[in-house]
PDB file of C-alpha atoms in Angstrom:
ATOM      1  CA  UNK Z 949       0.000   0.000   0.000  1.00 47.00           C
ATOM      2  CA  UNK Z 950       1.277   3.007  -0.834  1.00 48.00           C
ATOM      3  CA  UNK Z 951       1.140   6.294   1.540  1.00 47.00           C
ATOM      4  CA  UNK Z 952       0.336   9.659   0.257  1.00 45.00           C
ATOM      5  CA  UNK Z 953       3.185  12.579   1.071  1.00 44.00           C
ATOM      6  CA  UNK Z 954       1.988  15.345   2.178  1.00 59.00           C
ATOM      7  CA  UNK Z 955       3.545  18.391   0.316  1.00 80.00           C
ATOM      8  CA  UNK Z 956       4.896  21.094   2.101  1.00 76.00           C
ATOM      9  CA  UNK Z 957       6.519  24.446   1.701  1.00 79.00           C
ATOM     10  CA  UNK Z 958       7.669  27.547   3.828  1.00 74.00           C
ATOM     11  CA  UNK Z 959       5.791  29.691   5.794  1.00 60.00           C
ATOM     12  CA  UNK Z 960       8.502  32.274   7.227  1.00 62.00           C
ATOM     13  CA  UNK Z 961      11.131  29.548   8.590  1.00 65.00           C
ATOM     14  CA  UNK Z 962       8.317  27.120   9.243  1.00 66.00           C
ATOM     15  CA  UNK Z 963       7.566  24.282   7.518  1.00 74.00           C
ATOM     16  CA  UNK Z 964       3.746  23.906   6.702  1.00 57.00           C
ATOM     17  CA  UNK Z 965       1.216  21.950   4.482  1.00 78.00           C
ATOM     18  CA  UNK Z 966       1.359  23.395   0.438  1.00 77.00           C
ATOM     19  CA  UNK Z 967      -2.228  23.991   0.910  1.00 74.00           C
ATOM     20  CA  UNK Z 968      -2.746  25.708   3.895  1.00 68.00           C
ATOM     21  CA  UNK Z 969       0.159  28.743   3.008  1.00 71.00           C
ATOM     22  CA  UNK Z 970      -2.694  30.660   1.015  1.00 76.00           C
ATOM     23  CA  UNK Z 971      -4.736  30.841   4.023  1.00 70.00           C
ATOM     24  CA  UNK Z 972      -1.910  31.780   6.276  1.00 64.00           C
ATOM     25  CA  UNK Z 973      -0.583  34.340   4.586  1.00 58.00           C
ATOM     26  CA  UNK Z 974      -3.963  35.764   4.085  1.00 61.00           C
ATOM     27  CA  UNK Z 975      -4.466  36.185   7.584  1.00 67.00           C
ATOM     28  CA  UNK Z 976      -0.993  38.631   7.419  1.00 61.00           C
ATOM     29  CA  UNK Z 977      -1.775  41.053   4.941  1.00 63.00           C
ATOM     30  CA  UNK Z 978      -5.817  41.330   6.208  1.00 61.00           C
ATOM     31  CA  UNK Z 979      -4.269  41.825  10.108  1.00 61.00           C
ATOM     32  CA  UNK Z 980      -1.491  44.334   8.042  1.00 57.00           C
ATOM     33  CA  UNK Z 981      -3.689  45.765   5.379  1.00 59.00           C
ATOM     34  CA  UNK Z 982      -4.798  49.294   7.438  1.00 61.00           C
ATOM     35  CA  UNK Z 983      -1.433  50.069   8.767  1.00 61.00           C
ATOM     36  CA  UNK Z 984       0.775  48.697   5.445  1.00 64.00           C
ATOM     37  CA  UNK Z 985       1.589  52.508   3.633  1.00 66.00           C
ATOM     38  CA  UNK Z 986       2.429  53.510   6.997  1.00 64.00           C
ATOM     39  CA  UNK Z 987       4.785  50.729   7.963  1.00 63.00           C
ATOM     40  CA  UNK Z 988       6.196  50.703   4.566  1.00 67.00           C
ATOM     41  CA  UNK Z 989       7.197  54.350   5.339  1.00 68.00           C
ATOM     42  CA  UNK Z 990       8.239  53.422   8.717  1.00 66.00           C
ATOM     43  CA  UNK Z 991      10.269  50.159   7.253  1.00 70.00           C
ATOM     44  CA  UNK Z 992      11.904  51.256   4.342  1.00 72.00           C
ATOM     45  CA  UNK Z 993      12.563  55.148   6.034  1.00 74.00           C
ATOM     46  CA  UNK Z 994      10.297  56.231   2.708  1.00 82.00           C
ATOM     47  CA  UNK Z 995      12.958  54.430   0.406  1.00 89.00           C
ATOM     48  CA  UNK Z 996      10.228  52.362  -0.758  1.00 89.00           C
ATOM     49  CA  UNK Z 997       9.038  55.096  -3.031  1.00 89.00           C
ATOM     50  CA  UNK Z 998      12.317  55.647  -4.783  1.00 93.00           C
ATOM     51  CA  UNK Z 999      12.240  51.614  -5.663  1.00 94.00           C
ATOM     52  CA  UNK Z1000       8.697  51.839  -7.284  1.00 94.00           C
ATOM     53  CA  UNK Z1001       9.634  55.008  -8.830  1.00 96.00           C
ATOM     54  CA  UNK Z1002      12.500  52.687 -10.568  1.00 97.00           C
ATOM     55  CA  UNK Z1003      10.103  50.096 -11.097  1.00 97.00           C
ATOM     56  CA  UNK Z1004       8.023  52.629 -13.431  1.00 97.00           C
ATOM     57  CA  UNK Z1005      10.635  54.178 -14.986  1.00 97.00           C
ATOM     58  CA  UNK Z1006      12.133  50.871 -16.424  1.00 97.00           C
ATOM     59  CA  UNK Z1007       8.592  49.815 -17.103  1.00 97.00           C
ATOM     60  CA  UNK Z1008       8.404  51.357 -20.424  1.00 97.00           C
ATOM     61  CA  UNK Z1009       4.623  51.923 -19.814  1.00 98.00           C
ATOM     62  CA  UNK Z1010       3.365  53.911 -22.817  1.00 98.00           C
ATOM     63  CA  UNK Z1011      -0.136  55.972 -23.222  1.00 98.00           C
ATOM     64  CA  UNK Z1012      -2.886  53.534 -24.135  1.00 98.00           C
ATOM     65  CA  UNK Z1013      -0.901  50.454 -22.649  1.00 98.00           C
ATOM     66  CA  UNK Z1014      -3.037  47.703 -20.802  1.00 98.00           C
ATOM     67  CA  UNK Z1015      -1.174  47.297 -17.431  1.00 98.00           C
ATOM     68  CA  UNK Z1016      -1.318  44.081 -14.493  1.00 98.00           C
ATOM     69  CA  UNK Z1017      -0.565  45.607 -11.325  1.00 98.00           C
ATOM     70  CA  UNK Z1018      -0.295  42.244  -9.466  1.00 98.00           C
ATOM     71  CA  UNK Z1019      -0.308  42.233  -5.863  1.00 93.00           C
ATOM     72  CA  UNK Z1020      -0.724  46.479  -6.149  1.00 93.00           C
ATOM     73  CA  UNK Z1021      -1.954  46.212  -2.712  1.00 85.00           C
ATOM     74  CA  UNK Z1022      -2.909  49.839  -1.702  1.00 84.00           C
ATOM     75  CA  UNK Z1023      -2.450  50.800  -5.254  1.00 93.00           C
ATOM     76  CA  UNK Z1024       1.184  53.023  -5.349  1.00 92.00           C
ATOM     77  CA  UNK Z1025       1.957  51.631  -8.740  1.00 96.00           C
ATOM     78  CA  UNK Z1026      -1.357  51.821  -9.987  1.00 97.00           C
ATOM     79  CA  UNK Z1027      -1.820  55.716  -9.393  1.00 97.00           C
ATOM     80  CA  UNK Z1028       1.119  56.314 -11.616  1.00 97.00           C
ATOM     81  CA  UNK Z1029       0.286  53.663 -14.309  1.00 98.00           C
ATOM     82  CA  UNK Z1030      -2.942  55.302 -14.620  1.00 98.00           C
ATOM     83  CA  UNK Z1031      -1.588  58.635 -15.124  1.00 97.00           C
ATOM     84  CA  UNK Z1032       0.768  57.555 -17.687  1.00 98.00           C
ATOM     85  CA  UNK Z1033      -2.009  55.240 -19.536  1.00 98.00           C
ATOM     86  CA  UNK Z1034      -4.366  57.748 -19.955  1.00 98.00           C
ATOM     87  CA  UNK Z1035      -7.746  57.538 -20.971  1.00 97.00           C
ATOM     88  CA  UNK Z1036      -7.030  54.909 -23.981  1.00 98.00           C
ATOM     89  CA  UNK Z1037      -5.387  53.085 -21.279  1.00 98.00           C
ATOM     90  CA  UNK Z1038      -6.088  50.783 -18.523  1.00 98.00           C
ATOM     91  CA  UNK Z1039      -4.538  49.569 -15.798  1.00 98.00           C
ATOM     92  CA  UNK Z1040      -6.181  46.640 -13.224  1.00 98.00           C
ATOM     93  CA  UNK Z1041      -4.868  46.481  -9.482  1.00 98.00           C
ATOM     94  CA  UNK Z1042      -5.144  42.664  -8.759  1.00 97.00           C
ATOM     95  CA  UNK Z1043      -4.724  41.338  -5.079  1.00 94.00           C
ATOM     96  CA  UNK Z1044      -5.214  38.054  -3.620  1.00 91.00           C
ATOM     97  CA  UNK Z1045      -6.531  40.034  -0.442  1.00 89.00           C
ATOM     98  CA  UNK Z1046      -9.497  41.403  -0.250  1.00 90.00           C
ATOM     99  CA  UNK Z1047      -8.567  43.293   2.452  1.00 88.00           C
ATOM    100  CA  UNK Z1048      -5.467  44.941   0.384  1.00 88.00           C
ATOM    101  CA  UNK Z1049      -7.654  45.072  -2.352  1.00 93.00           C
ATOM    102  CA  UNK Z1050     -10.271  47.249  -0.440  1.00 92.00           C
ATOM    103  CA  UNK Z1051      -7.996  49.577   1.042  1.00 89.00           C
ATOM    104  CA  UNK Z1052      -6.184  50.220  -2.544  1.00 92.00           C
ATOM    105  CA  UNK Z1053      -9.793  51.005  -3.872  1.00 95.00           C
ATOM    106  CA  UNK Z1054     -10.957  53.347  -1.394  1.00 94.00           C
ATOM    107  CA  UNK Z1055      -7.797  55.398  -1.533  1.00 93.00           C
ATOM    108  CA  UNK Z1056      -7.586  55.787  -5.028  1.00 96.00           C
ATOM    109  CA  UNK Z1057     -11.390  56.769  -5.413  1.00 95.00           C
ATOM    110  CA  UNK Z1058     -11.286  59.098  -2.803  1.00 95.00           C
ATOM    111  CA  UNK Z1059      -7.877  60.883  -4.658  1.00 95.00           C
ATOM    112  CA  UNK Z1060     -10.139  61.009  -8.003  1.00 95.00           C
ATOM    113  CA  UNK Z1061      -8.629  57.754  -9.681  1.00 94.00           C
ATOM    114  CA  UNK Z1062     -11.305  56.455 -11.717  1.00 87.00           C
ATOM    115  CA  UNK Z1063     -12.505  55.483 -15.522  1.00 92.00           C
ATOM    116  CA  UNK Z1064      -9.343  53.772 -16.725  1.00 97.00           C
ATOM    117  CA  UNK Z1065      -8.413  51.612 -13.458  1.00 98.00           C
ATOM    118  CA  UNK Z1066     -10.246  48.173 -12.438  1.00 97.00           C
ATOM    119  CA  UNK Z1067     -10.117  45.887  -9.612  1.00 97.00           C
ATOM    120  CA  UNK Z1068     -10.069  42.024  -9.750  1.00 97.00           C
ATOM    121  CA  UNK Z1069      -9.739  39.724  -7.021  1.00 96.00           C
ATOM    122  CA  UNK Z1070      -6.765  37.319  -8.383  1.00 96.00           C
ATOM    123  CA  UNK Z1071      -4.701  34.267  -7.427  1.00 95.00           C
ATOM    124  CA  UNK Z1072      -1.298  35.089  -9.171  1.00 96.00           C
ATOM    125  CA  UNK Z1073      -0.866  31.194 -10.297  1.00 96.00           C
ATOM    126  CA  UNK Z1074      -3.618  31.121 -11.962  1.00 97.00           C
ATOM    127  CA  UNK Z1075      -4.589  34.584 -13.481  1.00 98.00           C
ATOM    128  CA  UNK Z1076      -8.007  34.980 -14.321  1.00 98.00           C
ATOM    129  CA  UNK Z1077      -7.316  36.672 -18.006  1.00 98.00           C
ATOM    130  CA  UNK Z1078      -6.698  35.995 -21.359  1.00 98.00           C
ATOM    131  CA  UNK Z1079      -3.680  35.129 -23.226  1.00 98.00           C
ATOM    132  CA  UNK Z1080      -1.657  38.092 -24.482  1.00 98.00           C
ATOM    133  CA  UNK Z1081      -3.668  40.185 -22.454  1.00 98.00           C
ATOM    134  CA  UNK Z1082      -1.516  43.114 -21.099  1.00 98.00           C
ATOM    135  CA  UNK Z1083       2.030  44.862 -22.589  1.00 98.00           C
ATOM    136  CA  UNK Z1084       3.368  45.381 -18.967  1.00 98.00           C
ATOM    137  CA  UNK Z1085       2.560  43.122 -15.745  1.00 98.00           C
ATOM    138  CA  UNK Z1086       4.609  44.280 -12.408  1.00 98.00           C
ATOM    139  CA  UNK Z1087       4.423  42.602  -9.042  1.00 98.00           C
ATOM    140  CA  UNK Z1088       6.000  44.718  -6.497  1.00 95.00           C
ATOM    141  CA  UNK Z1089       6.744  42.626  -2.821  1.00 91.00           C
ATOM    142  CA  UNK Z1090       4.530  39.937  -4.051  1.00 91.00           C
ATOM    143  CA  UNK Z1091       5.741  37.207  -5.267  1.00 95.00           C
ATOM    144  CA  UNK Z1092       8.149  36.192  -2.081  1.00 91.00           C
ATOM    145  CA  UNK Z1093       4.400  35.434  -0.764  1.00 88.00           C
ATOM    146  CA  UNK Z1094       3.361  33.100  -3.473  1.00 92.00           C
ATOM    147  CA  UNK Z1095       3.319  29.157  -2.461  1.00 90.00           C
ATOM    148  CA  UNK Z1096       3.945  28.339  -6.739  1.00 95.00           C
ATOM    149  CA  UNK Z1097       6.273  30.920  -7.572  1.00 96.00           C
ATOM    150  CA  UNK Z1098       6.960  28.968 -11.010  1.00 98.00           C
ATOM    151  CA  UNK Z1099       3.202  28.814 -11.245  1.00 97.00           C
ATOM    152  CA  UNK Z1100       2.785  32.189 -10.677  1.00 98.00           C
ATOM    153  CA  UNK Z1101       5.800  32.997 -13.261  1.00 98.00           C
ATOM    154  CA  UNK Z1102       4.082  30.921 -15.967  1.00 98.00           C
ATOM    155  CA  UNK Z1103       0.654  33.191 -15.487  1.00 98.00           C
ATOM    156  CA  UNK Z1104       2.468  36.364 -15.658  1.00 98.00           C
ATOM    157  CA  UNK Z1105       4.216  35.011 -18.879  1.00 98.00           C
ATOM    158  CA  UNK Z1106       0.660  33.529 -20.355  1.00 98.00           C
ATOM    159  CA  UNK Z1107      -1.235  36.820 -20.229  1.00 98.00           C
ATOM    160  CA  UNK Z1108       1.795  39.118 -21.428  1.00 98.00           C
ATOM    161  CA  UNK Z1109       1.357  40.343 -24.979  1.00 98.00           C
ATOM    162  CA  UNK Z1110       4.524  39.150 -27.395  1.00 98.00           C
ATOM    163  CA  UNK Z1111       7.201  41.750 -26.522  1.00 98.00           C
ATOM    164  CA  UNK Z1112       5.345  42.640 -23.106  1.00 98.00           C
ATOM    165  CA  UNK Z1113       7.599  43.176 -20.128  1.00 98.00           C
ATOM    166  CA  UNK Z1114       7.145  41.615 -16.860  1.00 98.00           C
ATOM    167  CA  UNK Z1115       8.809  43.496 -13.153  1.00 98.00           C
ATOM    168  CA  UNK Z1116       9.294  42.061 -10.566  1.00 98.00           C
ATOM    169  CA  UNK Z1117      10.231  43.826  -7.666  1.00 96.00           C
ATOM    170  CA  UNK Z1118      11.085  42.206  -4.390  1.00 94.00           C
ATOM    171  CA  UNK Z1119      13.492  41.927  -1.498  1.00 89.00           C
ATOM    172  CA  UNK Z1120      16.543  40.224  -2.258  1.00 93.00           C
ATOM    173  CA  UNK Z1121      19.975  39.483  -1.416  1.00 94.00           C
ATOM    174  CA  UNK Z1122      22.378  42.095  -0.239  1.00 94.00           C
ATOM    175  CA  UNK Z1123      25.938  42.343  -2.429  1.00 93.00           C
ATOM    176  CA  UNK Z1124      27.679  43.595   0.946  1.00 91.00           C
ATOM    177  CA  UNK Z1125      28.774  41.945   4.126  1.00 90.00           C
ATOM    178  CA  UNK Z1126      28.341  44.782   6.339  1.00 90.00           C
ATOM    179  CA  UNK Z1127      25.106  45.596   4.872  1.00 88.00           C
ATOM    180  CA  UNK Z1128      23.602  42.251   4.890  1.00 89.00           C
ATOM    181  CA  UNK Z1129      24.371  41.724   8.524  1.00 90.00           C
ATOM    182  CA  UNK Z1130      23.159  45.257   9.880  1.00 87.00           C
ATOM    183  CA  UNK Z1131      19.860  44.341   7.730  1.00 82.00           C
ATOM    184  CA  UNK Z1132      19.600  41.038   9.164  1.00 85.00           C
ATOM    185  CA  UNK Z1133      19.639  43.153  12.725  1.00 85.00           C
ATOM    186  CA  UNK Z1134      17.380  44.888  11.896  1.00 81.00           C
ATOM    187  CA  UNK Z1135      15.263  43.132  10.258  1.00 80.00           C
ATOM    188  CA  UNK Z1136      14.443  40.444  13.107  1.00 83.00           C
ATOM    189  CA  UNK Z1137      14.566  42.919  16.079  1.00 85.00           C
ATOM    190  CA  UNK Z1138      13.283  46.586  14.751  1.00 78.00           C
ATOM    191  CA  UNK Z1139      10.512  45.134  12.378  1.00 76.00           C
ATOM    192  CA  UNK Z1140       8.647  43.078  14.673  1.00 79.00           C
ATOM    193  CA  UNK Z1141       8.871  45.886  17.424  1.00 80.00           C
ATOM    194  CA  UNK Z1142       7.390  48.547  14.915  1.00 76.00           C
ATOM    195  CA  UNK Z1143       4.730  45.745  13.766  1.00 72.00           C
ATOM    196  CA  UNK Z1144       3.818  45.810  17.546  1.00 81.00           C
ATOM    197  CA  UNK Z1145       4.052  49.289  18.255  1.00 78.00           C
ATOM    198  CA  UNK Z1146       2.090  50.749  15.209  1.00 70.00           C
ATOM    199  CA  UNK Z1147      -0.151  47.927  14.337  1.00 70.00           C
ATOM    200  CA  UNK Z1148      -0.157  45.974  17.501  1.00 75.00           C
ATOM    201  CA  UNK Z1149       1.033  42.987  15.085  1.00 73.00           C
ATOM    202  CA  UNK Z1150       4.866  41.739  15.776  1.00 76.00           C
ATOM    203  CA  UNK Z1151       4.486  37.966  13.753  1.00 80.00           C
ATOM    204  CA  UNK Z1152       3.026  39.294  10.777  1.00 74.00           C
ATOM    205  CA  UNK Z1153       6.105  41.124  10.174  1.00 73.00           C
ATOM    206  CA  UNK Z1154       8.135  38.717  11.726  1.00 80.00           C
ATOM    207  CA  UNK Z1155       6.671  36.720   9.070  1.00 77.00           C
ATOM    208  CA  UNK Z1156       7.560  39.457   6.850  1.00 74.00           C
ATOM    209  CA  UNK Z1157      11.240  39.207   7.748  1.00 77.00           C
ATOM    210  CA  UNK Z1158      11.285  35.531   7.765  1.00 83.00           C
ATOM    211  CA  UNK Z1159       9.565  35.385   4.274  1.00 84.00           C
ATOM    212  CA  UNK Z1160      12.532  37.806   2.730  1.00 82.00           C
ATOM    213  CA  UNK Z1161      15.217  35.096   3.743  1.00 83.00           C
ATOM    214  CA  UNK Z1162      13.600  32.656   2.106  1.00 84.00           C
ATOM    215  CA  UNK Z1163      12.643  34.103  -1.300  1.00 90.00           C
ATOM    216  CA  UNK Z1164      15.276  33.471  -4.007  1.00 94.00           C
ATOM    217  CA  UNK Z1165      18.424  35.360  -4.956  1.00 96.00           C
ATOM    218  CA  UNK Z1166      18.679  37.353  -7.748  1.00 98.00           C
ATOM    219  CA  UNK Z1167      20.349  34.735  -9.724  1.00 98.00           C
ATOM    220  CA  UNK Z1168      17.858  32.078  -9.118  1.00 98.00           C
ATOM    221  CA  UNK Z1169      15.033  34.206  -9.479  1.00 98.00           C
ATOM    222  CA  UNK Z1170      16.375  35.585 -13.326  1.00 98.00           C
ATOM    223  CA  UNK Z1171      16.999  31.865 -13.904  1.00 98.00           C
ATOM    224  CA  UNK Z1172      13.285  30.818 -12.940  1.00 98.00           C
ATOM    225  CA  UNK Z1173      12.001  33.923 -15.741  1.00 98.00           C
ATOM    226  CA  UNK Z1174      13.795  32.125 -18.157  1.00 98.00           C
ATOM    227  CA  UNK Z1175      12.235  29.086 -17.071  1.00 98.00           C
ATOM    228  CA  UNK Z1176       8.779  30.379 -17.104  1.00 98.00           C
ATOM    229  CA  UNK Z1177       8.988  31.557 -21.253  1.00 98.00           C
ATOM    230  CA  UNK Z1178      10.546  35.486 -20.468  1.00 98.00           C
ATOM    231  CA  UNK Z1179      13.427  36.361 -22.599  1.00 98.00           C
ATOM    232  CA  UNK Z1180      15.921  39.276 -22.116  1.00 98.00           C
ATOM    233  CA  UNK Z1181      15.820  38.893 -18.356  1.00 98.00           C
ATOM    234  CA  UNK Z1182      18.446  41.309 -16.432  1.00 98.00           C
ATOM    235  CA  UNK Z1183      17.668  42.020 -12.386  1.00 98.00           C
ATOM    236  CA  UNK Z1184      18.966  45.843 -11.090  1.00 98.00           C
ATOM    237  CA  UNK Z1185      20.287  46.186  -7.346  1.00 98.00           C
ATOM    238  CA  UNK Z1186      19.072  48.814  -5.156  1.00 96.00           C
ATOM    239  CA  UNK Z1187      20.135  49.901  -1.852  1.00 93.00           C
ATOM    240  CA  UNK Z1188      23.358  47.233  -2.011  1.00 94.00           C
ATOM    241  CA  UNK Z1189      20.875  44.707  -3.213  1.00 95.00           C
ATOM    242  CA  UNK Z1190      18.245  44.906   0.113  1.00 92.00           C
ATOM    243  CA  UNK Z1191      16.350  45.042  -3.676  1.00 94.00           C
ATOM    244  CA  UNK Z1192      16.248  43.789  -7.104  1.00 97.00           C
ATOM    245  CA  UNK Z1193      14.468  44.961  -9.638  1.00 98.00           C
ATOM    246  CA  UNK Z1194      13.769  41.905 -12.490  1.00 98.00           C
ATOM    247  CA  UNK Z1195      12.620  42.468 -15.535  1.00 98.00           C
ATOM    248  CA  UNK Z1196      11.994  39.821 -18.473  1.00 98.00           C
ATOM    249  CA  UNK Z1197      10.446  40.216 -21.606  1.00 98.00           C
ATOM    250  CA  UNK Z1198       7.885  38.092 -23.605  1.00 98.00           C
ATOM    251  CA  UNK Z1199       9.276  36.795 -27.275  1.00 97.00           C
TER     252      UNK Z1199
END
């Protein structure tokens, strides 16, 4: 008789069933979702904003472009798209979390954002659009918190039109010593003490912390875009690689 192995992936540094990460990292970004512009100020000491300024830049994103934010959370990314889109354009925020997705769509209603932006509820391995679909898909701090991160890949790669251009931008693996060991430091002792301080929270961004170490290096994570179809693929450092920006492009 054979017996059925259970598959299992990480959660942070824990081990946990495949199936049940979803769930789990649900329950982070709805206990984060209120507090999460303000703790990415807090975090990144506003730096954030320079990366996804980067991010657009190196986009390409043209007037009349059809644009995946993926993951776009509380919608930074989006606002910009959808300036630079116009009204030809359009530009859909897509979150796993409803939560995230809620708080992205109240913000950018009440600042006047509306006509050429939609909002879709969306697993990223296993995008709910057609093939071809969009000339630029980004993911900013997203994918680290996919279980299928090939899957997810793959989907990005499906619904890109030929010569569309996929970003991926996500904590990675800092280039220097000294850096990497002052941001482990502070990673796993000031994060979790802001987390509790401003959103009464410390293991969600423990969590947070944990889930950087174990996303994949910038080499690995250029060789899995090849992997997934993308062509072209180069990765940027920022801030002594804390970040990489990837960025692949559909043949």
């Amino acid at each position: 008789m054979l017996m059925s192995v259970e598959k299992t992936t990480h959660f942070g540094y824990k081990t946990v069933a495949t199936e049940e990460k979803q769930a789990m990292v649900a329950d982070v970004f709805h206990s984060v979702a209120a507090k999460y512009d303000l703790m990415n100020d807090l975090m990144s000491f506003g730096v954030h904003r320079l990366w996804k300024r980067v991010t657009i830049d190196m986009s390409g994103v043209r007037p009349g472009n059809r644009v995946l934010d993926l993951a776009g959370g509380t919608g930074d990314l989006t606002r910009q798209f959808s300036k630079i889109v116009g009204p030809t354009g359009k530009v859909i925020l897509a979150d796993i979390n409803s939560s995230m997705l809620n708080v992205g769509r109240d913000r950018l209603t009440d600042q006047g954002y509306v006509g050429n932006i939609e909002y879709v509820q969306a697993n990223a391995e296993a995008l709910p659009f057609e093939d071809n679909s969009f000339d630029v898909i980004t993911i900013a701090f997203g994918l680290r918190n996919v279980t299928d991160k090939d899957a997810a890949l793959r989907s990005m790669t499906r619904c890109l039109k030929p010569g569309g251009r996929l970003l991926v931008l996500e904590f990675s693996k800092p280039t220097n010593p000294l850096m990497s060991k002052a941001y482990d430091l502070y990673s796993f002792t000031a994060l979790p003490f802001m987390g509790k301080l401003v959103a009464n929270d410390s293991e969600s961004y423990k969590y947070l912390a944990e889930s950087i170490r174990m996303h994949p290096d910038q080499e690995t994570l250029k060789g899995m875009m090849e992997e997934a179809g993308l062509t072209r693929c180069t990765y940027h450092n920022m801030t002594s690689g804390v970040v990489a920006l990837h960025r692949g492009i559909k043949p």
